[in-house]
């Protein structure tokens, strides 16, 4: 897309590195990766705010921020996230906070008049519980959601629809990306409410640290899952900001699957745990397969670069240096 032409007076995103880019949620797993990627590419005016500095659930504060800063580009990676337990315990918080964040940011982006493009980040949980595999973008709203996180999912679906509505009615260039299961630096390694991959890293590390003879993992290990390193997602976000301007949301996945058993054995190897890996098949397995169809973005010319083992080695290093060392 290159630089500006007579037909298109605006430079492409990658040719506009002096423009203000607001990354909402820059301390999270996704936002921090997007921030790292923008800075490494030479963007000189990336704007960030902590939650203490700007509460995105407060409409007046968000409008004042946009009016004062007037960003040209917005990456909306801010969200209230949590595991199954948090979603079921605090459903009102999950639906309200996420609806507020999205509504305030998208509407302020339109009103301030300076925003040329906005990218909204969703999640693969927007899709029906029994969507055909691999899951295509067209599966959205084709069936009932997974009940355990429907509050979060409904808010994210509303975010996609809001971007579409603002494009149709107001001409706002708002696009949406739906990533698969993510991992990497700044992930949540909390013992109670982390996802499967960071939970395995933590458990194998702690077992290694105390010379435990075995690690017991729930289920049979047979379910298939897809994982994408967050730096690959950040790369896809930049790609879409530069190359995509369509109504439909875009899946972003690795396209490769691994069984939970293979994943656990790989984490065991990367961590260096010498004990036994035991499967408790009396415990539930969860969904047998969850894979996103990412042929749309791959057809545009993007593909992931980080292999799972390579990403795990780097993520474990980050965990040891940042989570383990902080506890000492």
PDB file of C-alpha atoms in Angstrom:
ATOM      1  CA  UNK A   1       0.000   0.000   0.000  1.00  0.00           C
ATOM      2  CA  UNK A   2       3.093   2.223   0.418  1.00  0.00           C
ATOM      3  CA  UNK A   3       2.918   5.985   0.619  1.00  0.00           C
ATOM      4  CA  UNK A   4       0.089   8.364  -0.288  1.00  0.00           C
ATOM      5  CA  UNK A   5      -1.092   8.685  -3.896  1.00  0.00           C
ATOM      6  CA  UNK A   6      -3.518  11.018  -5.661  1.00  0.00           C
ATOM      7  CA  UNK A   7      -6.219   8.325  -5.496  1.00  0.00           C
ATOM      8  CA  UNK A   8      -5.556   7.675  -1.786  1.00  0.00           C
ATOM      9  CA  UNK A   9      -4.344  10.850  -0.064  1.00  0.00           C
ATOM     10  CA  UNK A  10      -3.508   9.002   3.170  1.00  0.00           C
ATOM     11  CA  UNK A  11      -0.247   7.090   3.666  1.00  0.00           C
ATOM     12  CA  UNK A  12      -0.558   3.463   4.743  1.00  0.00           C
ATOM     13  CA  UNK A  13      -0.230   2.676   8.441  1.00  0.00           C
ATOM     14  CA  UNK A  14       3.358   1.437   8.063  1.00  0.00           C
ATOM     15  CA  UNK A  15       4.298   4.583   6.126  1.00  0.00           C
ATOM     16  CA  UNK A  16       2.832   6.819   8.853  1.00  0.00           C
ATOM     17  CA  UNK A  17       5.205   6.134  11.751  1.00  0.00           C
ATOM     18  CA  UNK A  18       5.145   9.689  13.122  1.00  0.00           C
ATOM     19  CA  UNK A  19       1.371   9.573  13.648  1.00  0.00           C
ATOM     20  CA  UNK A  20      -0.118   9.161  17.118  1.00  0.00           C
ATOM     21  CA  UNK A  21      -1.136   5.575  17.848  1.00  0.00           C
ATOM     22  CA  UNK A  22      -3.182   4.924  21.003  1.00  0.00           C
ATOM     23  CA  UNK A  23      -2.738   1.396  22.376  1.00  0.00           C
ATOM     24  CA  UNK A  24      -5.532   0.782  24.897  1.00  0.00           C
ATOM     25  CA  UNK A  25      -4.599  -1.948  27.383  1.00  0.00           C
ATOM     26  CA  UNK A  26      -0.822  -1.721  26.913  1.00  0.00           C
ATOM     27  CA  UNK A  27      -0.038  -3.621  30.134  1.00  0.00           C
ATOM     28  CA  UNK A  28      -1.927  -6.779  29.179  1.00  0.00           C
ATOM     29  CA  UNK A  29      -0.733  -9.822  27.253  1.00  0.00           C
ATOM     30  CA  UNK A  30      -1.887  -8.466  23.865  1.00  0.00           C
ATOM     31  CA  UNK A  31      -1.426  -4.729  24.386  1.00  0.00           C
ATOM     32  CA  UNK A  32       2.136  -5.099  25.656  1.00  0.00           C
ATOM     33  CA  UNK A  33       3.046  -7.180  22.567  1.00  0.00           C
ATOM     34  CA  UNK A  34       1.480  -4.607  20.220  1.00  0.00           C
ATOM     35  CA  UNK A  35       3.384  -1.838  22.009  1.00  0.00           C
ATOM     36  CA  UNK A  36       6.689  -3.738  21.671  1.00  0.00           C
ATOM     37  CA  UNK A  37       6.041  -4.327  17.976  1.00  0.00           C
ATOM     38  CA  UNK A  38       5.165  -0.687  17.219  1.00  0.00           C
ATOM     39  CA  UNK A  39       8.296   0.575  18.990  1.00  0.00           C
ATOM     40  CA  UNK A  40      10.506  -1.989  17.227  1.00  0.00           C
ATOM     41  CA  UNK A  41       9.094  -0.844  13.868  1.00  0.00           C
ATOM     42  CA  UNK A  42      10.052   2.756  14.629  1.00  0.00           C
ATOM     43  CA  UNK A  43       6.688   4.334  15.512  1.00  0.00           C
ATOM     44  CA  UNK A  44       7.620   7.551  17.319  1.00  0.00           C
ATOM     45  CA  UNK A  45       4.359   8.695  18.897  1.00  0.00           C
ATOM     46  CA  UNK A  46       2.711   5.749  20.673  1.00  0.00           C
ATOM     47  CA  UNK A  47       0.294   6.940  23.352  1.00  0.00           C
ATOM     48  CA  UNK A  48      -0.506   4.782  26.389  1.00  0.00           C
ATOM     49  CA  UNK A  49      -2.349   5.267  29.677  1.00  0.00           C
ATOM     50  CA  UNK A  50      -2.502   3.052  32.747  1.00  0.00           C
ATOM     51  CA  UNK A  51      -5.878   2.233  34.274  1.00  0.00           C
ATOM     52  CA  UNK A  52      -5.075   4.663  37.102  1.00  0.00           C
ATOM     53  CA  UNK A  53      -4.443   7.443  34.554  1.00  0.00           C
ATOM     54  CA  UNK A  54      -7.480   6.712  32.379  1.00  0.00           C
ATOM     55  CA  UNK A  55     -10.449   4.541  33.331  1.00  0.00           C
ATOM     56  CA  UNK A  56     -11.898   3.454  29.977  1.00  0.00           C
ATOM     57  CA  UNK A  57     -15.251   2.610  31.577  1.00  0.00           C
ATOM     58  CA  UNK A  58     -15.837   6.337  32.269  1.00  0.00           C
ATOM     59  CA  UNK A  59     -17.272   7.972  29.164  1.00  0.00           C
ATOM     60  CA  UNK A  60     -16.455  11.609  30.021  1.00  0.00           C
ATOM     61  CA  UNK A  61     -12.818  10.737  30.789  1.00  0.00           C
ATOM     62  CA  UNK A  62     -12.418   8.814  27.519  1.00  0.00           C
ATOM     63  CA  UNK A  63     -13.949  11.658  25.486  1.00  0.00           C
ATOM     64  CA  UNK A  64     -11.663  14.201  27.196  1.00  0.00           C
ATOM     65  CA  UNK A  65      -8.608  12.011  26.486  1.00  0.00           C
ATOM     66  CA  UNK A  66      -9.455  11.656  22.776  1.00  0.00           C
ATOM     67  CA  UNK A  67     -10.197  15.379  22.452  1.00  0.00           C
ATOM     68  CA  UNK A  68      -6.844  16.268  24.034  1.00  0.00           C
ATOM     69  CA  UNK A  69      -4.614  13.628  22.378  1.00  0.00           C
ATOM     70  CA  UNK A  70      -6.348  13.322  18.966  1.00  0.00           C
ATOM     71  CA  UNK A  71      -4.754   9.994  17.944  1.00  0.00           C
ATOM     72  CA  UNK A  72      -4.755   8.977  14.277  1.00  0.00           C
ATOM     73  CA  UNK A  73      -4.820   5.234  14.984  1.00  0.00           C
ATOM     74  CA  UNK A  74      -6.326   3.166  17.804  1.00  0.00           C
ATOM     75  CA  UNK A  75      -5.632  -0.432  18.825  1.00  0.00           C
ATOM     76  CA  UNK A  76      -8.285  -1.496  21.333  1.00  0.00           C
ATOM     77  CA  UNK A  77      -6.682  -4.319  23.335  1.00  0.00           C
ATOM     78  CA  UNK A  78      -8.152  -3.279  26.705  1.00  0.00           C
ATOM     79  CA  UNK A  79     -10.673  -5.666  28.230  1.00  0.00           C
ATOM     80  CA  UNK A  80     -11.766  -7.183  31.515  1.00  0.00           C
ATOM     81  CA  UNK A  81     -10.643 -10.804  31.233  1.00  0.00           C
ATOM     82  CA  UNK A  82     -10.673 -13.868  33.485  1.00  0.00           C
ATOM     83  CA  UNK A  83     -11.130 -17.603  33.623  1.00  0.00           C
ATOM     84  CA  UNK A  84     -14.290 -19.692  34.032  1.00  0.00           C
ATOM     85  CA  UNK A  85     -14.459 -19.113  37.810  1.00  0.00           C
ATOM     86  CA  UNK A  86     -14.215 -15.313  37.499  1.00  0.00           C
ATOM     87  CA  UNK A  87     -16.783 -15.230  34.668  1.00  0.00           C
ATOM     88  CA  UNK A  88     -19.305 -17.274  36.634  1.00  0.00           C
ATOM     89  CA  UNK A  89     -18.741 -15.354  39.901  1.00  0.00           C
ATOM     90  CA  UNK A  90     -18.787 -11.817  38.467  1.00  0.00           C
ATOM     91  CA  UNK A  91     -20.990 -11.950  35.318  1.00  0.00           C
ATOM     92  CA  UNK A  92     -22.215  -8.357  35.721  1.00  0.00           C
ATOM     93  CA  UNK A  93     -18.641  -7.033  35.892  1.00  0.00           C
ATOM     94  CA  UNK A  94     -17.629  -8.887  32.736  1.00  0.00           C
ATOM     95  CA  UNK A  95     -20.534  -7.798  30.566  1.00  0.00           C
ATOM     96  CA  UNK A  96     -20.743  -4.214  31.877  1.00  0.00           C
ATOM     97  CA  UNK A  97     -17.022  -3.310  31.912  1.00  0.00           C
ATOM     98  CA  UNK A  98     -16.367  -4.711  28.434  1.00  0.00           C
ATOM     99  CA  UNK A  99     -19.441  -3.046  26.910  1.00  0.00           C
ATOM    100  CA  UNK A 100     -18.445   0.255  28.526  1.00  0.00           C
ATOM    101  CA  UNK A 101     -14.807   0.106  27.345  1.00  0.00           C
ATOM    102  CA  UNK A 102     -15.755  -0.722  23.748  1.00  0.00           C
ATOM    103  CA  UNK A 103     -18.614   1.771  23.517  1.00  0.00           C
ATOM    104  CA  UNK A 104     -16.612   4.622  25.017  1.00  0.00           C
ATOM    105  CA  UNK A 105     -13.485   4.081  22.911  1.00  0.00           C
ATOM    106  CA  UNK A 106     -15.202   3.459  19.551  1.00  0.00           C
ATOM    107  CA  UNK A 107     -17.620   6.360  20.004  1.00  0.00           C
ATOM    108  CA  UNK A 108     -14.899   8.784  21.163  1.00  0.00           C
ATOM    109  CA  UNK A 109     -12.731   7.690  18.211  1.00  0.00           C
ATOM    110  CA  UNK A 110     -15.520   8.796  15.877  1.00  0.00           C
ATOM    111  CA  UNK A 111     -16.403  11.999  17.739  1.00  0.00           C
ATOM    112  CA  UNK A 112     -12.873  13.378  18.076  1.00  0.00           C
ATOM    113  CA  UNK A 113     -12.536  13.475  14.278  1.00  0.00           C
ATOM    114  CA  UNK A 114      -8.837  12.592  14.136  1.00  0.00           C
ATOM    115  CA  UNK A 115      -8.980   8.769  14.051  1.00  0.00           C
ATOM    116  CA  UNK A 116      -8.250   7.279  10.642  1.00  0.00           C
ATOM    117  CA  UNK A 117      -8.387   3.628  11.703  1.00  0.00           C
ATOM    118  CA  UNK A 118      -9.351   1.550  14.741  1.00  0.00           C
ATOM    119  CA  UNK A 119      -8.715  -2.143  15.367  1.00  0.00           C
ATOM    120  CA  UNK A 120     -10.801  -3.979  17.960  1.00  0.00           C
ATOM    121  CA  UNK A 121      -9.500  -7.213  19.472  1.00  0.00           C
ATOM    122  CA  UNK A 122     -11.938  -9.932  20.382  1.00  0.00           C
ATOM    123  CA  UNK A 123     -11.543 -13.581  21.312  1.00  0.00           C
ATOM    124  CA  UNK A 124     -12.304 -17.024  19.896  1.00  0.00           C
ATOM    125  CA  UNK A 125     -14.957 -17.461  22.635  1.00  0.00           C
ATOM    126  CA  UNK A 126     -17.341 -15.399  20.464  1.00  0.00           C
ATOM    127  CA  UNK A 127     -18.094 -18.549  18.476  1.00  0.00           C
ATOM    128  CA  UNK A 128     -20.851 -21.080  19.255  1.00  0.00           C
ATOM    129  CA  UNK A 129     -19.934 -23.932  21.600  1.00  0.00           C
ATOM    130  CA  UNK A 130     -20.566 -26.520  18.882  1.00  0.00           C
ATOM    131  CA  UNK A 131     -19.312 -24.577  15.855  1.00  0.00           C
ATOM    132  CA  UNK A 132     -18.029 -26.806  13.030  1.00  0.00           C
ATOM    133  CA  UNK A 133     -14.220 -27.195  13.073  1.00  0.00           C
ATOM    134  CA  UNK A 134     -12.114 -25.437  11.943  1.00  0.00           C
ATOM    135  CA  UNK A 135     -14.190 -22.369  12.905  1.00  0.00           C
ATOM    136  CA  UNK A 136     -14.723 -19.856  10.089  1.00  0.00           C
ATOM    137  CA  UNK A 137     -15.690 -16.205  10.556  1.00  0.00           C
ATOM    138  CA  UNK A 138     -19.199 -17.028   9.243  1.00  0.00           C
ATOM    139  CA  UNK A 139     -19.873 -19.237  12.304  1.00  0.00           C
ATOM    140  CA  UNK A 140     -20.545 -16.093  14.374  1.00  0.00           C
ATOM    141  CA  UNK A 141     -24.098 -16.074  15.814  1.00  0.00           C
ATOM    142  CA  UNK A 142     -24.914 -19.458  14.235  1.00  0.00           C
ATOM    143  CA  UNK A 143     -25.608 -21.201  17.562  1.00  0.00           C
ATOM    144  CA  UNK A 144     -25.562 -20.954  21.381  1.00  0.00           C
ATOM    145  CA  UNK A 145     -22.373 -19.884  23.179  1.00  0.00           C
ATOM    146  CA  UNK A 146     -20.346 -21.716  25.812  1.00  0.00           C
ATOM    147  CA  UNK A 147     -22.409 -20.841  28.958  1.00  0.00           C
ATOM    148  CA  UNK A 148     -19.369 -20.443  31.236  1.00  0.00           C
ATOM    149  CA  UNK A 149     -18.120 -17.288  29.529  1.00  0.00           C
ATOM    150  CA  UNK A 150     -21.144 -15.984  27.645  1.00  0.00           C
ATOM    151  CA  UNK A 151     -21.067 -12.622  29.485  1.00  0.00           C
ATOM    152  CA  UNK A 152     -17.634 -11.848  28.079  1.00  0.00           C
ATOM    153  CA  UNK A 153     -18.470 -13.365  24.678  1.00  0.00           C
ATOM    154  CA  UNK A 154     -21.690 -11.344  24.267  1.00  0.00           C
ATOM    155  CA  UNK A 155     -19.772  -8.135  25.022  1.00  0.00           C
ATOM    156  CA  UNK A 156     -17.101  -9.037  22.444  1.00  0.00           C
ATOM    157  CA  UNK A 157     -19.765  -9.850  19.827  1.00  0.00           C
ATOM    158  CA  UNK A 158     -21.316  -6.445  20.538  1.00  0.00           C
ATOM    159  CA  UNK A 159     -17.874  -4.898  19.942  1.00  0.00           C
ATOM    160  CA  UNK A 160     -17.648  -6.516  16.485  1.00  0.00           C
ATOM    161  CA  UNK A 161     -21.165  -5.352  15.647  1.00  0.00           C
ATOM    162  CA  UNK A 162     -20.416  -1.838  16.913  1.00  0.00           C
ATOM    163  CA  UNK A 163     -17.373  -1.567  14.634  1.00  0.00           C
ATOM    164  CA  UNK A 164     -19.537  -2.739  11.724  1.00  0.00           C
ATOM    165  CA  UNK A 165     -22.355  -0.317  12.567  1.00  0.00           C
ATOM    166  CA  UNK A 166     -20.002   2.670  12.892  1.00  0.00           C
ATOM    167  CA  UNK A 167     -18.450   1.736   9.533  1.00  0.00           C
ATOM    168  CA  UNK A 168     -21.875   1.464   7.834  1.00  0.00           C
ATOM    169  CA  UNK A 169     -23.457   4.578   9.356  1.00  0.00           C
ATOM    170  CA  UNK A 170     -20.491   6.884   9.907  1.00  0.00           C
ATOM    171  CA  UNK A 171     -17.739   5.592   7.612  1.00  0.00           C
ATOM    172  CA  UNK A 172     -15.376   4.895  10.528  1.00  0.00           C
ATOM    173  CA  UNK A 173     -12.615   2.533   9.377  1.00  0.00           C
ATOM    174  CA  UNK A 174     -13.037   0.125  12.286  1.00  0.00           C
ATOM    175  CA  UNK A 175     -11.907  -3.500  11.888  1.00  0.00           C
ATOM    176  CA  UNK A 176     -11.980  -6.472  14.260  1.00  0.00           C
ATOM    177  CA  UNK A 177      -9.510  -9.312  14.815  1.00  0.00           C
ATOM    178  CA  UNK A 178     -10.344 -12.539  16.677  1.00  0.00           C
ATOM    179  CA  UNK A 179      -7.253 -14.331  18.010  1.00  0.00           C
ATOM    180  CA  UNK A 180      -7.071 -17.981  19.028  1.00  0.00           C
ATOM    181  CA  UNK A 181      -5.566 -19.123  22.381  1.00  0.00           C
ATOM    182  CA  UNK A 182      -2.591 -16.863  23.078  1.00  0.00           C
ATOM    183  CA  UNK A 183       0.539 -17.265  25.173  1.00  0.00           C
ATOM    184  CA  UNK A 184       3.773 -15.401  25.776  1.00  0.00           C
ATOM    185  CA  UNK A 185       5.377 -12.733  28.007  1.00  0.00           C
ATOM    186  CA  UNK A 186       2.974 -10.928  30.397  1.00  0.00           C
ATOM    187  CA  UNK A 187       0.570 -13.885  30.437  1.00  0.00           C
ATOM    188  CA  UNK A 188      -1.410 -14.620  33.604  1.00  0.00           C
ATOM    189  CA  UNK A 189       0.305 -17.379  35.612  1.00  0.00           C
ATOM    190  CA  UNK A 190      -2.083 -17.196  38.585  1.00  0.00           C
ATOM    191  CA  UNK A 191      -2.557 -20.637  40.207  1.00  0.00           C
ATOM    192  CA  UNK A 192      -6.382 -20.408  40.260  1.00  0.00           C
ATOM    193  CA  UNK A 193      -7.469 -18.534  37.133  1.00  0.00           C
ATOM    194  CA  UNK A 194      -4.831 -18.960  34.433  1.00  0.00           C
ATOM    195  CA  UNK A 195      -5.340 -20.764  31.124  1.00  0.00           C
ATOM    196  CA  UNK A 196      -3.985 -24.230  30.342  1.00  0.00           C
ATOM    197  CA  UNK A 197      -0.561 -23.310  28.941  1.00  0.00           C
ATOM    198  CA  UNK A 198       0.636 -20.866  31.648  1.00  0.00           C
ATOM    199  CA  UNK A 199      -0.893 -23.188  34.265  1.00  0.00           C
ATOM    200  CA  UNK A 200       1.222 -26.087  32.968  1.00  0.00           C
ATOM    201  CA  UNK A 201       4.391 -23.937  32.964  1.00  0.00           C
ATOM    202  CA  UNK A 202       3.792 -22.927  36.566  1.00  0.00           C
ATOM    203  CA  UNK A 203       2.957 -26.447  37.760  1.00  0.00           C
ATOM    204  CA  UNK A 204       5.981 -28.082  36.134  1.00  0.00           C
ATOM    205  CA  UNK A 205       8.271 -25.316  37.393  1.00  0.00           C
ATOM    206  CA  UNK A 206       6.999 -25.633  40.970  1.00  0.00           C
ATOM    207  CA  UNK A 207       7.262 -29.441  40.810  1.00  0.00           C
ATOM    208  CA  UNK A 208      10.858 -29.134  39.569  1.00  0.00           C
ATOM    209  CA  UNK A 209      11.700 -26.577  42.285  1.00  0.00           C
ATOM    210  CA  UNK A 210      10.575 -28.906  45.094  1.00  0.00           C
ATOM    211  CA  UNK A 211      11.731 -32.207  43.473  1.00  0.00           C
ATOM    212  CA  UNK A 212       8.184 -33.567  43.269  1.00  0.00           C
ATOM    213  CA  UNK A 213       8.043 -37.146  41.893  1.00  0.00           C
ATOM    214  CA  UNK A 214       5.098 -36.460  39.569  1.00  0.00           C
ATOM    215  CA  UNK A 215       2.716 -33.881  38.112  1.00  0.00           C
ATOM    216  CA  UNK A 216      -0.933 -34.876  37.745  1.00  0.00           C
ATOM    217  CA  UNK A 217      -2.860 -33.277  34.880  1.00  0.00           C
ATOM    218  CA  UNK A 218      -6.633 -33.450  34.489  1.00  0.00           C
ATOM    219  CA  UNK A 219      -8.260 -35.480  31.725  1.00  0.00           C
ATOM    220  CA  UNK A 220      -6.945 -37.913  29.137  1.00  0.00           C
ATOM    221  CA  UNK A 221      -4.730 -35.425  27.269  1.00  0.00           C
ATOM    222  CA  UNK A 222      -6.574 -36.128  24.012  1.00  0.00           C
ATOM    223  CA  UNK A 223      -8.294 -32.739  23.309  1.00  0.00           C
ATOM    224  CA  UNK A 224      -6.767 -30.734  20.467  1.00  0.00           C
ATOM    225  CA  UNK A 225      -5.929 -27.066  20.944  1.00  0.00           C
ATOM    226  CA  UNK A 226      -4.398 -24.275  18.878  1.00  0.00           C
ATOM    227  CA  UNK A 227      -1.902 -21.779  20.305  1.00  0.00           C
ATOM    228  CA  UNK A 228      -0.493 -18.565  18.909  1.00  0.00           C
ATOM    229  CA  UNK A 229       2.442 -16.638  20.358  1.00  0.00           C
ATOM    230  CA  UNK A 230       1.328 -13.125  21.271  1.00  0.00           C
ATOM    231  CA  UNK A 231       4.186 -11.606  19.229  1.00  0.00           C
ATOM    232  CA  UNK A 232       2.719 -13.298  16.147  1.00  0.00           C
ATOM    233  CA  UNK A 233      -0.653 -11.736  17.009  1.00  0.00           C
ATOM    234  CA  UNK A 234       1.017  -8.306  17.352  1.00  0.00           C
ATOM    235  CA  UNK A 235       2.507  -8.828  13.892  1.00  0.00           C
ATOM    236  CA  UNK A 236      -0.979  -9.673  12.557  1.00  0.00           C
ATOM    237  CA  UNK A 237      -2.436  -6.540  14.194  1.00  0.00           C
ATOM    238  CA  UNK A 238       0.119  -4.350  12.376  1.00  0.00           C
ATOM    239  CA  UNK A 239      -0.599  -6.250   9.136  1.00  0.00           C
ATOM    240  CA  UNK A 240      -4.367  -5.682   9.440  1.00  0.00           C
ATOM    241  CA  UNK A 241      -3.936  -2.008  10.381  1.00  0.00           C
ATOM    242  CA  UNK A 242      -1.918  -1.622   7.182  1.00  0.00           C
ATOM    243  CA  UNK A 243      -3.703  -3.954   4.759  1.00  0.00           C
ATOM    244  CA  UNK A 244      -7.319  -4.641   5.799  1.00  0.00           C
ATOM    245  CA  UNK A 245     -10.362  -2.431   5.664  1.00  0.00           C
ATOM    246  CA  UNK A 246     -13.396  -4.697   5.582  1.00  0.00           C
ATOM    247  CA  UNK A 247     -16.708  -5.175   7.372  1.00  0.00           C
ATOM    248  CA  UNK A 248     -16.171  -8.774   8.504  1.00  0.00           C
ATOM    249  CA  UNK A 249     -14.002  -9.652  11.499  1.00  0.00           C
ATOM    250  CA  UNK A 250     -10.818 -11.637  10.828  1.00  0.00           C
ATOM    251  CA  UNK A 251      -9.636 -14.814  12.604  1.00  0.00           C
ATOM    252  CA  UNK A 252      -5.985 -14.881  13.663  1.00  0.00           C
ATOM    253  CA  UNK A 253      -4.645 -18.342  14.503  1.00  0.00           C
ATOM    254  CA  UNK A 254      -1.550 -20.465  14.047  1.00  0.00           C
ATOM    255  CA  UNK A 255      -3.417 -23.053  11.983  1.00  0.00           C
ATOM    256  CA  UNK A 256      -1.645 -25.905  13.787  1.00  0.00           C
ATOM    257  CA  UNK A 257      -3.037 -28.134  16.505  1.00  0.00           C
ATOM    258  CA  UNK A 258      -1.470 -29.948  19.419  1.00  0.00           C
ATOM    259  CA  UNK A 259      -3.032 -32.416  21.868  1.00  0.00           C
ATOM    260  CA  UNK A 260      -3.018 -31.403  25.536  1.00  0.00           C
ATOM    261  CA  UNK A 261      -0.809 -34.494  26.087  1.00  0.00           C
ATOM    262  CA  UNK A 262       1.756 -33.288  23.516  1.00  0.00           C
ATOM    263  CA  UNK A 263       1.595 -29.797  25.024  1.00  0.00           C
ATOM    264  CA  UNK A 264       2.189 -31.081  28.563  1.00  0.00           C
ATOM    265  CA  UNK A 265       5.139 -33.208  27.427  1.00  0.00           C
ATOM    266  CA  UNK A 266       6.638 -30.227  25.588  1.00  0.00           C
ATOM    267  CA  UNK A 267       6.263 -27.956  28.643  1.00  0.00           C
ATOM    268  CA  UNK A 268       7.790 -30.703  30.830  1.00  0.00           C
ATOM    269  CA  UNK A 269      10.784 -30.845  28.481  1.00  0.00           C
ATOM    270  CA  UNK A 270      11.211 -27.047  28.259  1.00  0.00           C
ATOM    271  CA  UNK A 271      10.983 -26.606  32.038  1.00  0.00           C
ATOM    272  CA  UNK A 272      13.321 -29.543  32.634  1.00  0.00           C
ATOM    273  CA  UNK A 273      11.074 -31.479  35.041  1.00  0.00           C
ATOM    274  CA  UNK A 274      12.523 -34.992  35.499  1.00  0.00           C
ATOM    275  CA  UNK A 275       9.569 -36.628  37.280  1.00  0.00           C
ATOM    276  CA  UNK A 276       6.527 -38.454  35.927  1.00  0.00           C
ATOM    277  CA  UNK A 277       3.566 -36.979  34.064  1.00  0.00           C
ATOM    278  CA  UNK A 278       0.314 -38.624  35.275  1.00  0.00           C
ATOM    279  CA  UNK A 279      -3.111 -38.234  33.640  1.00  0.00           C
ATOM    280  CA  UNK A 280      -6.219 -38.226  35.846  1.00  0.00           C
ATOM    281  CA  UNK A 281      -8.778 -39.494  33.336  1.00  0.00           C
ATOM    282  CA  UNK A 282     -11.566 -39.348  35.958  1.00  0.00           C
ATOM    283  CA  UNK A 283     -11.511 -35.555  35.417  1.00  0.00           C
ATOM    284  CA  UNK A 284     -13.278 -33.912  32.427  1.00  0.00           C
ATOM    285  CA  UNK A 285     -11.521 -33.206  29.129  1.00  0.00           C
ATOM    286  CA  UNK A 286     -13.510 -30.195  27.917  1.00  0.00           C
ATOM    287  CA  UNK A 287     -14.160 -29.534  24.222  1.00  0.00           C
ATOM    288  CA  UNK A 288     -12.502 -32.259  22.093  1.00  0.00           C
ATOM    289  CA  UNK A 289     -11.251 -29.849  19.430  1.00  0.00           C
ATOM    290  CA  UNK A 290     -10.995 -26.080  19.033  1.00  0.00           C
ATOM    291  CA  UNK A 291      -9.308 -24.763  15.900  1.00  0.00           C
ATOM    292  CA  UNK A 292      -9.895 -21.498  14.082  1.00  0.00           C
ATOM    293  CA  UNK A 293      -9.907 -21.237  10.302  1.00  0.00           C
ATOM    294  CA  UNK A 294      -7.364 -18.484   9.571  1.00  0.00           C
ATOM    295  CA  UNK A 295      -7.392 -18.904   5.790  1.00  0.00           C
ATOM    296  CA  UNK A 296      -8.796 -15.378   5.329  1.00  0.00           C
ATOM    297  CA  UNK A 297      -5.787 -13.569   6.834  1.00  0.00           C
ATOM    298  CA  UNK A 298      -3.339 -16.111   5.411  1.00  0.00           C
ATOM    299  CA  UNK A 299      -4.890 -15.485   1.985  1.00  0.00           C
ATOM    300  CA  UNK A 300      -4.038 -11.789   2.435  1.00  0.00           C
ATOM    301  CA  UNK A 301      -0.383 -12.726   2.907  1.00  0.00           C
ATOM    302  CA  UNK A 302       0.121 -13.002   6.681  1.00  0.00           C
ATOM    303  CA  UNK A 303       1.381 -16.105   8.447  1.00  0.00           C
ATOM    304  CA  UNK A 304       2.765 -16.842  11.934  1.00  0.00           C
ATOM    305  CA  UNK A 305       6.509 -17.216  12.413  1.00  0.00           C
ATOM    306  CA  UNK A 306       7.059 -18.543  15.954  1.00  0.00           C
ATOM    307  CA  UNK A 307       7.045 -22.343  16.421  1.00  0.00           C
ATOM    308  CA  UNK A 308       5.408 -23.615  19.614  1.00  0.00           C
ATOM    309  CA  UNK A 309       8.594 -25.000  21.201  1.00  0.00           C
ATOM    310  CA  UNK A 310      10.559 -21.835  20.424  1.00  0.00           C
ATOM    311  CA  UNK A 311       7.746 -19.724  21.916  1.00  0.00           C
ATOM    312  CA  UNK A 312       7.547 -21.919  25.019  1.00  0.00           C
ATOM    313  CA  UNK A 313      11.295 -21.613  25.666  1.00  0.00           C
ATOM    314  CA  UNK A 314      11.027 -17.818  25.528  1.00  0.00           C
ATOM    315  CA  UNK A 315       7.839 -17.722  27.628  1.00  0.00           C
ATOM    316  CA  UNK A 316       9.364 -19.951  30.320  1.00  0.00           C
ATOM    317  CA  UNK A 317      12.442 -17.707  30.435  1.00  0.00           C
ATOM    318  CA  UNK A 318      10.159 -14.677  30.916  1.00  0.00           C
ATOM    319  CA  UNK A 319       8.222 -16.517  33.661  1.00  0.00           C
ATOM    320  CA  UNK A 320      11.409 -17.369  35.570  1.00  0.00           C
ATOM    321  CA  UNK A 321      12.827 -13.842  35.250  1.00  0.00           C
ATOM    322  CA  UNK A 322       9.620 -11.918  35.985  1.00  0.00           C
ATOM    323  CA  UNK A 323       7.149 -14.058  37.953  1.00  0.00           C
ATOM    324  CA  UNK A 324       9.415 -16.391  39.934  1.00  0.00           C
ATOM    325  CA  UNK A 325      12.063 -13.746  40.739  1.00  0.00           C
ATOM    326  CA  UNK A 326       9.330 -11.289  41.871  1.00  0.00           C
ATOM    327  CA  UNK A 327       8.171 -13.794  44.506  1.00  0.00           C
ATOM    328  CA  UNK A 328      11.625 -14.092  46.066  1.00  0.00           C
TER     329      UNK A 328
END
